[in-house]
JSON list of C-alpha atoms in Angstrom, two decimals:
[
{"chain": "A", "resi": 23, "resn": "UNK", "atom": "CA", "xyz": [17.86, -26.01, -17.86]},
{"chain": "A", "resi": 24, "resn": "UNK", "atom": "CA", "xyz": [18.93, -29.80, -17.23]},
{"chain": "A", "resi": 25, "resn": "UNK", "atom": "CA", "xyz": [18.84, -29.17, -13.68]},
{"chain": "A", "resi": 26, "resn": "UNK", "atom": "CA", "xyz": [15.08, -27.57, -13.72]},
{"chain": "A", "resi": 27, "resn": "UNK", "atom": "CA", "xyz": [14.58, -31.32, -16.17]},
{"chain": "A", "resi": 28, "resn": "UNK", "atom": "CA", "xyz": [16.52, -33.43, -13.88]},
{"chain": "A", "resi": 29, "resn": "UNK", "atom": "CA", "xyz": [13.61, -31.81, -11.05]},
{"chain": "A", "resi": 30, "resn": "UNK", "atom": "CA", "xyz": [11.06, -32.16, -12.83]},
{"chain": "A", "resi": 31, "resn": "UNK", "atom": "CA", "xyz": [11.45, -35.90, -13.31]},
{"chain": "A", "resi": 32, "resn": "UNK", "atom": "CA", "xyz": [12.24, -36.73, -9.90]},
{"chain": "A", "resi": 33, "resn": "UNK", "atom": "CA", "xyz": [8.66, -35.06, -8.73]},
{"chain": "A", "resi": 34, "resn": "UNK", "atom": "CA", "xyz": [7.27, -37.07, -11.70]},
{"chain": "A", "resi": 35, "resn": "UNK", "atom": "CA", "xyz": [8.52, -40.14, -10.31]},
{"chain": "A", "resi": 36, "resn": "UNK", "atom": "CA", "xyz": [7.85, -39.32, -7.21]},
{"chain": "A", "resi": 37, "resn": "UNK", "atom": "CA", "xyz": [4.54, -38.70, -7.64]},
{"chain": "A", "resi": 38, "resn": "UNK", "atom": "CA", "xyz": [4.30, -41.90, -9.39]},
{"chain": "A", "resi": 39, "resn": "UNK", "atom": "CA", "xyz": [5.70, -44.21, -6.33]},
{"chain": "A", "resi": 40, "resn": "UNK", "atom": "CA", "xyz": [3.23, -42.22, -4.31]},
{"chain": "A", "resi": 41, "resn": "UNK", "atom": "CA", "xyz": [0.37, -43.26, -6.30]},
{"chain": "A", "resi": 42, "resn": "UNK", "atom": "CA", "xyz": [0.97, -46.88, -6.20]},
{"chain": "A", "resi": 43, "resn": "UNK", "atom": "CA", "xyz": [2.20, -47.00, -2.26]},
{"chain": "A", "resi": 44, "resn": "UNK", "atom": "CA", "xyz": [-1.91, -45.37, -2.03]},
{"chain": "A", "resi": 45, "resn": "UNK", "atom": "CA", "xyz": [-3.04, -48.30, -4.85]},
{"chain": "A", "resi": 46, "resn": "UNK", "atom": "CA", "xyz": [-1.29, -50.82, -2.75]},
{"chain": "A", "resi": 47, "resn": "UNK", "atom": "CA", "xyz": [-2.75, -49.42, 0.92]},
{"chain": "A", "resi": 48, "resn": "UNK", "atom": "CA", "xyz": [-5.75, -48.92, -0.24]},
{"chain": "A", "resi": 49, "resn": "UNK", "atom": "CA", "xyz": [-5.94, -52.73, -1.90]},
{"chain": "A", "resi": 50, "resn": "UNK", "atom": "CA", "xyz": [-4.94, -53.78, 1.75]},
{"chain": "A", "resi": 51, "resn": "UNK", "atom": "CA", "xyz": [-7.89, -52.17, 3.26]},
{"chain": "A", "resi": 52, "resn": "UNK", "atom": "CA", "xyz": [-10.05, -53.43, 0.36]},
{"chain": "A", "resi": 53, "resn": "UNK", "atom": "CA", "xyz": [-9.22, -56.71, 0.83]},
{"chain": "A", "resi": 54, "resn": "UNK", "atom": "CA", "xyz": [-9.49, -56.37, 4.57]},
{"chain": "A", "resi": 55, "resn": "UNK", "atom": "CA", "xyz": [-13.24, -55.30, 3.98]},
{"chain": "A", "resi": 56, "resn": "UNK", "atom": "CA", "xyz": [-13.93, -58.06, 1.27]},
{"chain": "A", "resi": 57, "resn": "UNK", "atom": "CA", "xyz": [-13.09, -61.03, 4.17]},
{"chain": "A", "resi": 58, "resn": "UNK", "atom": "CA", "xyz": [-15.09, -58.99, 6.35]},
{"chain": "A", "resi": 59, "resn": "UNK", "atom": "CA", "xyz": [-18.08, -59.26, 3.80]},
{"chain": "A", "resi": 60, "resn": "UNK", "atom": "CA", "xyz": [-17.50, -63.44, 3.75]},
{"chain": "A", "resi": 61, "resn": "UNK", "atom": "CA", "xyz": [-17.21, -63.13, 7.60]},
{"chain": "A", "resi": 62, "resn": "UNK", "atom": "CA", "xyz": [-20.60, -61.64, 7.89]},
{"chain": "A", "resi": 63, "resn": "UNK", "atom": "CA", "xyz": [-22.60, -63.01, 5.32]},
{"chain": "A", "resi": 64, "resn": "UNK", "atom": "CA", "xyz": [-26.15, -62.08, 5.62]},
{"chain": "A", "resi": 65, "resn": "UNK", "atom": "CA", "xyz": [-26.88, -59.21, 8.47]},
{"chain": "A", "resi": 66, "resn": "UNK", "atom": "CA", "xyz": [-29.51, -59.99, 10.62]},
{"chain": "A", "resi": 67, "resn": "UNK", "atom": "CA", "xyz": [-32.62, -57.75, 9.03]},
{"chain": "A", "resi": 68, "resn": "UNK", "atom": "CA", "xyz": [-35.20, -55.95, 11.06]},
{"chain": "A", "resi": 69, "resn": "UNK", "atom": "CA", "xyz": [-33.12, -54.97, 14.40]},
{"chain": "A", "resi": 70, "resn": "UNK", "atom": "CA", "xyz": [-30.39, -52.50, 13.37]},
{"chain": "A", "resi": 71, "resn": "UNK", "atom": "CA", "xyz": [-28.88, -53.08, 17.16]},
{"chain": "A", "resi": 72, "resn": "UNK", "atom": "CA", "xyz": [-28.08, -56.58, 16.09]},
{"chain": "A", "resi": 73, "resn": "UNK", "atom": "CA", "xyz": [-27.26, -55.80, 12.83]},
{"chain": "A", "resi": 74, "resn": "UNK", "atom": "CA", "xyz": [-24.64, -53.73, 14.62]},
{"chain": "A", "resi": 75, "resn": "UNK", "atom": "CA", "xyz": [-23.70, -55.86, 17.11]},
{"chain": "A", "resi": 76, "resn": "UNK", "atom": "CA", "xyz": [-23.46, -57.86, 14.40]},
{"chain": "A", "resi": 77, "resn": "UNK", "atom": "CA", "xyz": [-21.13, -56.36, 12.65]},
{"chain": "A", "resi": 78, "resn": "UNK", "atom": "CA", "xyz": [-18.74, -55.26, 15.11]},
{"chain": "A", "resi": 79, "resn": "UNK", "atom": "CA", "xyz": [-17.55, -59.18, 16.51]},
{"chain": "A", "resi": 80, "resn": "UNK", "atom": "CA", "xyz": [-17.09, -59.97, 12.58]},
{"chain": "A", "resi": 81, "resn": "UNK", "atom": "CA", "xyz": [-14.69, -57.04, 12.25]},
{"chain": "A", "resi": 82, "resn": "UNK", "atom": "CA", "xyz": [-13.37, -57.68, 15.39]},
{"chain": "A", "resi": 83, "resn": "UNK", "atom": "CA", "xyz": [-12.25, -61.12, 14.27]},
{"chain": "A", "resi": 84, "resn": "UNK", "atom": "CA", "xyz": [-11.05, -60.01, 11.19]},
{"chain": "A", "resi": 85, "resn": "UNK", "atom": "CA", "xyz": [-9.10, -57.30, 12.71]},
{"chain": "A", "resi": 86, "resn": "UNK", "atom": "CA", "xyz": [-7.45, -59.88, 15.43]},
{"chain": "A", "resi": 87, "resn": "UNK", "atom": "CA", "xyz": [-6.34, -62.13, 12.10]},
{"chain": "A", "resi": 88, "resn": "UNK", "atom": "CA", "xyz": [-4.38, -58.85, 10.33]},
{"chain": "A", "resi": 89, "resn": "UNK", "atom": "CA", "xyz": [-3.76, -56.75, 13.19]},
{"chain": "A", "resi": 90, "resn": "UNK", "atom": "CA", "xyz": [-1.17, -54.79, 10.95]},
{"chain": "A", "resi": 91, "resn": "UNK", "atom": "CA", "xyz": [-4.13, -53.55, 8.44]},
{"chain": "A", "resi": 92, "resn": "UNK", "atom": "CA", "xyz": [-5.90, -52.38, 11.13]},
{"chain": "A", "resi": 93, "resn": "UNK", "atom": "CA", "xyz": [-3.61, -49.06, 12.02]},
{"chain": "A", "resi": 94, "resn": "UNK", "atom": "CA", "xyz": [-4.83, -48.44, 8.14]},
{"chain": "A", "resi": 95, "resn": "UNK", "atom": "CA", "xyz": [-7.91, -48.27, 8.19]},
{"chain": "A", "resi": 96, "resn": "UNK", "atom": "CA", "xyz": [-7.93, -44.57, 10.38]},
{"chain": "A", "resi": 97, "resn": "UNK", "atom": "CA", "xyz": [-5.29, -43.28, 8.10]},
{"chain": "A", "resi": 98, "resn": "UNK", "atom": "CA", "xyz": [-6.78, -44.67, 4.74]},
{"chain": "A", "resi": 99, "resn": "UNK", "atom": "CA", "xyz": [-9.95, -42.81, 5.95]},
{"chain": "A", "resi": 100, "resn": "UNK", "atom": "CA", "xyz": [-8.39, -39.59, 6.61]},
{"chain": "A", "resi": 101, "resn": "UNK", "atom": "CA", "xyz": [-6.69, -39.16, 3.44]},
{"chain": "A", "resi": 102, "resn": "UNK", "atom": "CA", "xyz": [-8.82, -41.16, 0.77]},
{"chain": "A", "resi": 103, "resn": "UNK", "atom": "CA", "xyz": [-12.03, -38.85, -0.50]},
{"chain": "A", "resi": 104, "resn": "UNK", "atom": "CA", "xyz": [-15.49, -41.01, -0.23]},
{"chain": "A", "resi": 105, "resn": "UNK", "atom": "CA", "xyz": [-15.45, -41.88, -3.51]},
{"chain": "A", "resi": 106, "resn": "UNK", "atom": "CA", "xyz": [-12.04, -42.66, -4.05]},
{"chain": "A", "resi": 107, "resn": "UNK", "atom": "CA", "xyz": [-12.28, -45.45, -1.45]},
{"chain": "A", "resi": 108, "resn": "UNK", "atom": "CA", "xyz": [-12.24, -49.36, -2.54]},
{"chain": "A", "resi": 109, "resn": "UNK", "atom": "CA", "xyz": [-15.60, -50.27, -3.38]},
{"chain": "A", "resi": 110, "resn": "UNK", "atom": "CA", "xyz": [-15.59, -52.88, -0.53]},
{"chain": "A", "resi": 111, "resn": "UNK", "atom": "CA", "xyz": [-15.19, -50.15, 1.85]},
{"chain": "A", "resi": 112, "resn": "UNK", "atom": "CA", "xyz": [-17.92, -48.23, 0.53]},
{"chain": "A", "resi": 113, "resn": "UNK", "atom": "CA", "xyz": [-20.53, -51.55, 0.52]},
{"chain": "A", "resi": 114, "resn": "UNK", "atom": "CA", "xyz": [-19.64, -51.59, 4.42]},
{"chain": "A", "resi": 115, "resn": "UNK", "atom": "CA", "xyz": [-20.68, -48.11, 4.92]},
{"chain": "A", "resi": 116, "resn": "UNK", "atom": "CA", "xyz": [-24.00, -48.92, 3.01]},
{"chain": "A", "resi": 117, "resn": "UNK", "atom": "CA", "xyz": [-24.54, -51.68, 4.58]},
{"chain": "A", "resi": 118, "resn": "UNK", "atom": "CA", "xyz": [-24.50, -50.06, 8.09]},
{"chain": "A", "resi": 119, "resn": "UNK", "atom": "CA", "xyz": [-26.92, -47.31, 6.87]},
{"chain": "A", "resi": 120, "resn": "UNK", "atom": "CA", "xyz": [-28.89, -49.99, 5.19]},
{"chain": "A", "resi": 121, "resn": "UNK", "atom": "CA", "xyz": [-29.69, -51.49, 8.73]},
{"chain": "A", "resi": 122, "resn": "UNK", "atom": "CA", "xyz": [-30.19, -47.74, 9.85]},
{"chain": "A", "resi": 123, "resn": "UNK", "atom": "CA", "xyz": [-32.62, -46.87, 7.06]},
{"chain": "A", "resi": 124, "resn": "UNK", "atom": "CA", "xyz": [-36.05, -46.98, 9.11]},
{"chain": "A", "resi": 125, "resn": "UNK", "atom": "CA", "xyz": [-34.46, -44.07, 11.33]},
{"chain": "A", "resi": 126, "resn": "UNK", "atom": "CA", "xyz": [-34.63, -40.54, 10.30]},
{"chain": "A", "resi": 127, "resn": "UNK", "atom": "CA", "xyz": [-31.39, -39.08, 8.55]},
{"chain": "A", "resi": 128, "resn": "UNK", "atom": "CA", "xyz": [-30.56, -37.40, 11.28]},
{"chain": "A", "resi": 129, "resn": "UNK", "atom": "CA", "xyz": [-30.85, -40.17, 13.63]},
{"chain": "A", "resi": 130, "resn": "UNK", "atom": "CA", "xyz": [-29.21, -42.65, 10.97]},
{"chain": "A", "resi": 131, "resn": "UNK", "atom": "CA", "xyz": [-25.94, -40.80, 10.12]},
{"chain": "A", "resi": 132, "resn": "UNK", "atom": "CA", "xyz": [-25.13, -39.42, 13.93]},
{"chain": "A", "resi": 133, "resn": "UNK", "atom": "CA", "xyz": [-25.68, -43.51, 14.88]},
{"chain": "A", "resi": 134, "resn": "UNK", "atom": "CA", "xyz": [-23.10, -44.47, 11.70]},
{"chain": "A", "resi": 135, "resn": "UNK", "atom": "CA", "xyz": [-21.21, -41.90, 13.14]},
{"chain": "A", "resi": 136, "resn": "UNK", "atom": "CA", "xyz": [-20.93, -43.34, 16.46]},
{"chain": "A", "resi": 137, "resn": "UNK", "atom": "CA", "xyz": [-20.48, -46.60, 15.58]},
{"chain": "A", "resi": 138, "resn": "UNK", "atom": "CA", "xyz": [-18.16, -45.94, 13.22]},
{"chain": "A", "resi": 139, "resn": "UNK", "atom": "CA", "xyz": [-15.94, -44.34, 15.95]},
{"chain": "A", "resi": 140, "resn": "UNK", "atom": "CA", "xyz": [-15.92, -46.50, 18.35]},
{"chain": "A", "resi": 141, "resn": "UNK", "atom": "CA", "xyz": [-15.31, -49.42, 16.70]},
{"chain": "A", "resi": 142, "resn": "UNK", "atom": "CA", "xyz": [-12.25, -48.18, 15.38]},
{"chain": "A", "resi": 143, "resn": "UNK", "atom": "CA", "xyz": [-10.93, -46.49, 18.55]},
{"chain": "A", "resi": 144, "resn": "UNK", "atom": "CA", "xyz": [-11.70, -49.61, 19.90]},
{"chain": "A", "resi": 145, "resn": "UNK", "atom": "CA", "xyz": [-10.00, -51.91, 17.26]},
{"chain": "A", "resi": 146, "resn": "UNK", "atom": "CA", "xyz": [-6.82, -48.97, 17.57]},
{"chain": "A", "resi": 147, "resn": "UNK", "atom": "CA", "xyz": [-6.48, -49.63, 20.97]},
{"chain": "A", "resi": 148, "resn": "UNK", "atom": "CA", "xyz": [-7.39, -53.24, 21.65]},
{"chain": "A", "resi": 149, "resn": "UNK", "atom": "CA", "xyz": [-4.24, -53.75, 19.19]},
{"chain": "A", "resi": 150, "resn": "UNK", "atom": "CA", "xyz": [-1.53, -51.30, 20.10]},
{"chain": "A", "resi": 151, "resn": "UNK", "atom": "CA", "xyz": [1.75, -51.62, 20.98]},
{"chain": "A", "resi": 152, "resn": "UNK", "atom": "CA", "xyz": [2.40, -52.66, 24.06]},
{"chain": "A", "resi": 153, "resn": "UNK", "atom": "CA", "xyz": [5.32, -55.01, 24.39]},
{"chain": "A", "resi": 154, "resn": "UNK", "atom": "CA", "xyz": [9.03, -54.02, 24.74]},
{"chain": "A", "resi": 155, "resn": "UNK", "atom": "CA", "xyz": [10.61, -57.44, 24.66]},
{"chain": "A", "resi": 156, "resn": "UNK", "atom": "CA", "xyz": [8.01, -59.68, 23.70]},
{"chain": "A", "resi": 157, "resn": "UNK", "atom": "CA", "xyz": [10.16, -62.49, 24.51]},
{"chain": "A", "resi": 158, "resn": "UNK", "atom": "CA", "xyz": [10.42, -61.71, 27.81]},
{"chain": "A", "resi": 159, "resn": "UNK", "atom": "CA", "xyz": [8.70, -64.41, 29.90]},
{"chain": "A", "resi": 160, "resn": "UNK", "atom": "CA", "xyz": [7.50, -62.13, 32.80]},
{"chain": "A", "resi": 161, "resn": "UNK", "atom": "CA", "xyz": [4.90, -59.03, 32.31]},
{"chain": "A", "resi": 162, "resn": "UNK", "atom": "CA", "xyz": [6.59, -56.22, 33.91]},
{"chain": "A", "resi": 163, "resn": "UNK", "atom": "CA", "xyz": [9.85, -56.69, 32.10]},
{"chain": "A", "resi": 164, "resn": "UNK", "atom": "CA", "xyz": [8.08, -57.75, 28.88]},
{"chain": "A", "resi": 165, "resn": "UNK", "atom": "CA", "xyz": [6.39, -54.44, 28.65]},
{"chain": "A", "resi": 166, "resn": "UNK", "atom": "CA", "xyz": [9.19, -52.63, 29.86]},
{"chain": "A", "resi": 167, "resn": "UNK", "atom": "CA", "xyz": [8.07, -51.23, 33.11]},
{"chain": "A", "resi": 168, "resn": "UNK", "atom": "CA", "xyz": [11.24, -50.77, 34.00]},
{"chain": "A", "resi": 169, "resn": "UNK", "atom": "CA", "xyz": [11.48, -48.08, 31.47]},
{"chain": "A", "resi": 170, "resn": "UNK", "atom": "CA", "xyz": [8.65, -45.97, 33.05]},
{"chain": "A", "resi": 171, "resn": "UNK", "atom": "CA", "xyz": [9.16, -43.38, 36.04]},
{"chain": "A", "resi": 172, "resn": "UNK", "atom": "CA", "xyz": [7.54, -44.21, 39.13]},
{"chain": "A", "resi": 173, "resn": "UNK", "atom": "CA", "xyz": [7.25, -40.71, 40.02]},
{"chain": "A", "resi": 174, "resn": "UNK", "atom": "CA", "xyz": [6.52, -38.80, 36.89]},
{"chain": "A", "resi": 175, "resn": "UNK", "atom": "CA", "xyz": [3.81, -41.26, 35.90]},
{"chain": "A", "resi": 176, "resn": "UNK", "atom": "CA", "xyz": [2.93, -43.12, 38.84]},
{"chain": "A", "resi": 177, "resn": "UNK", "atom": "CA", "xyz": [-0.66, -44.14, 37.93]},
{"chain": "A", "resi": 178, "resn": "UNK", "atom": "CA", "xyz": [0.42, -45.19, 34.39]},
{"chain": "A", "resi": 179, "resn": "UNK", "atom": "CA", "xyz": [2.97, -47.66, 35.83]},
{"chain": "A", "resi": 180, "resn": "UNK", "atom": "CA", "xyz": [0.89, -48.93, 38.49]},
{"chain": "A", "resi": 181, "resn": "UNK", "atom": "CA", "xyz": [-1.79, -50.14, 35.96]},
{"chain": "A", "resi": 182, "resn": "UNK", "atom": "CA", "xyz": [0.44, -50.61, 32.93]},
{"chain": "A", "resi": 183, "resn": "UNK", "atom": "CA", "xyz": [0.53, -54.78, 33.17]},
{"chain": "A", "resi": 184, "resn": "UNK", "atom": "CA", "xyz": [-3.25, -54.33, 33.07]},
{"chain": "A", "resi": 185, "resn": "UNK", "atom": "CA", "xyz": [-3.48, -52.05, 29.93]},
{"chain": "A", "resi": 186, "resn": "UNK", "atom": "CA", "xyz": [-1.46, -55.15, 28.44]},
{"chain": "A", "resi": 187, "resn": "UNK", "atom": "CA", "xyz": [-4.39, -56.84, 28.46]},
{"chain": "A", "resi": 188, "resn": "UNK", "atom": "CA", "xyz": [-7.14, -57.23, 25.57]},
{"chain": "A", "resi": 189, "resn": "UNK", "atom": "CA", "xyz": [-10.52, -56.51, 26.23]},
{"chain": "A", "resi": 190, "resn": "UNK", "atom": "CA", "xyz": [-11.72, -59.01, 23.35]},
{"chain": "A", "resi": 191, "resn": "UNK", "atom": "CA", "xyz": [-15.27, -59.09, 22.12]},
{"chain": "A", "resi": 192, "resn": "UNK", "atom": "CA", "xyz": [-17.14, -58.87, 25.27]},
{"chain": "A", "resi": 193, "resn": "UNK", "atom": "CA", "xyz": [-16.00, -55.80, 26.14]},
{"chain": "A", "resi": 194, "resn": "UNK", "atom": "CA", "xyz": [-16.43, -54.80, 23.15]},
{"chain": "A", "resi": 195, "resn": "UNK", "atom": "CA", "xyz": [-19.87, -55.64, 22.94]},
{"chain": "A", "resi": 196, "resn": "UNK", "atom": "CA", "xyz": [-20.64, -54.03, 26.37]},
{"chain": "A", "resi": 197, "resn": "UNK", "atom": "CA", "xyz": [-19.06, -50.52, 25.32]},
{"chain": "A", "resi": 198, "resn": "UNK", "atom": "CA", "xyz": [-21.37, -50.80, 22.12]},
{"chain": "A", "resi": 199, "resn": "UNK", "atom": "CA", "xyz": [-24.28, -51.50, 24.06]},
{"chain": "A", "resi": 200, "resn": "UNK", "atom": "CA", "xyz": [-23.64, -48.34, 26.08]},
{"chain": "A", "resi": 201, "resn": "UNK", "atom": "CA", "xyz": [-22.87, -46.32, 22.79]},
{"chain": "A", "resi": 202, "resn": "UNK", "atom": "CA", "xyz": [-26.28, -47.88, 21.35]},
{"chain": "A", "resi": 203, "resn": "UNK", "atom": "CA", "xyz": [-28.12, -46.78, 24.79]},
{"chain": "A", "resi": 204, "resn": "UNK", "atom": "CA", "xyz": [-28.14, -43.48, 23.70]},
{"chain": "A", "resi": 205, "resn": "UNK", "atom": "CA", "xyz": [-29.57, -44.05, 20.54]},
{"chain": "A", "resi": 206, "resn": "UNK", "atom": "CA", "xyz": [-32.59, -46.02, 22.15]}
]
């Protein structure tokens, strides 16, 4: 009986640092999304394409001033229902539909969709890892190249000092103007 008691609280407690390690991630991502609203201000009305563009340098600067949020905000999405999300969060999503509002549903929510996706993946890897010894003064060795086979992975290593490198918000804007392309 103690035993089955002795269980019983430990799941309890458990349960209970659980909840507030989600409270405190999903404050993190609130918070990331509140700066984001001060970043932006007011969106350009009228042309949802700037509105977009728009939006996507704002996050991208916010992102490149807490790069360690952004790994959060793909997992906080995954397990955090809609309406369980900070409200912050949620005003970002209407706000993108907001710009998207003259288009039909349809239209509107495969566009959110899109943008929503590559933004991310692009935030995800603009920031990831890629430094083995970031102290180390010269690329190859800073990266650890020296780590990766030449012959299992040859094309990997032979490009792998230029992966290293950011794309930053021209690129970004470029990939989102080939996204929007399809959207007219």
């Amino acid at each position: 009986m103690q035993q089955g008691t002795r269980a019983a609280d430990v799941r309890a407690a458990t349960g209970r640092v659980v909840d507030r390690q989600r409270a405190v991630l999903n404050g993190l991502v609130g918070a990331l999304f509140l700066e984001l609203e001060e970043e932006l201000g007011q969106t350009p009305d009228g042309d949802w394409r700037a509105g977009l563009h728009h939006i996507a340098l704002a996050t991208y600067r916010v992102a490149m001033r807490h790069p360690n949020v952004v790994p959060l905000l793909a997992t906080r999405l995954l397990s955090t229902p809609l309406a369980r999300r900070p409200e912050p969060v949620l005003r970002g999503d209407e706000r993108i539909l907001a710009l998207l509002a003259d288009l039909d549903e349809h239209h509107a929510l495969a566009l959110h969709r899109a943008f929503t996706a590559w933004l991310l993946g692009y935030l995800i890897v603009e920031l990831r890892a890629m430094d083995d010894a970031p102290d180390e003064p010269d690329p190859a060795f800073r990266i650890g190249l020296h780590r990766i086979s030449a012959q299992q992975l040859p094309h990997l290593r032979a490009t792998a000092t230029g992966l290293t490198e950011r794309g930053g918000p021209e690129t970004l804007a470029k990939g989102l103007d080939a996204l929007l392309d399809r959207f007219g």
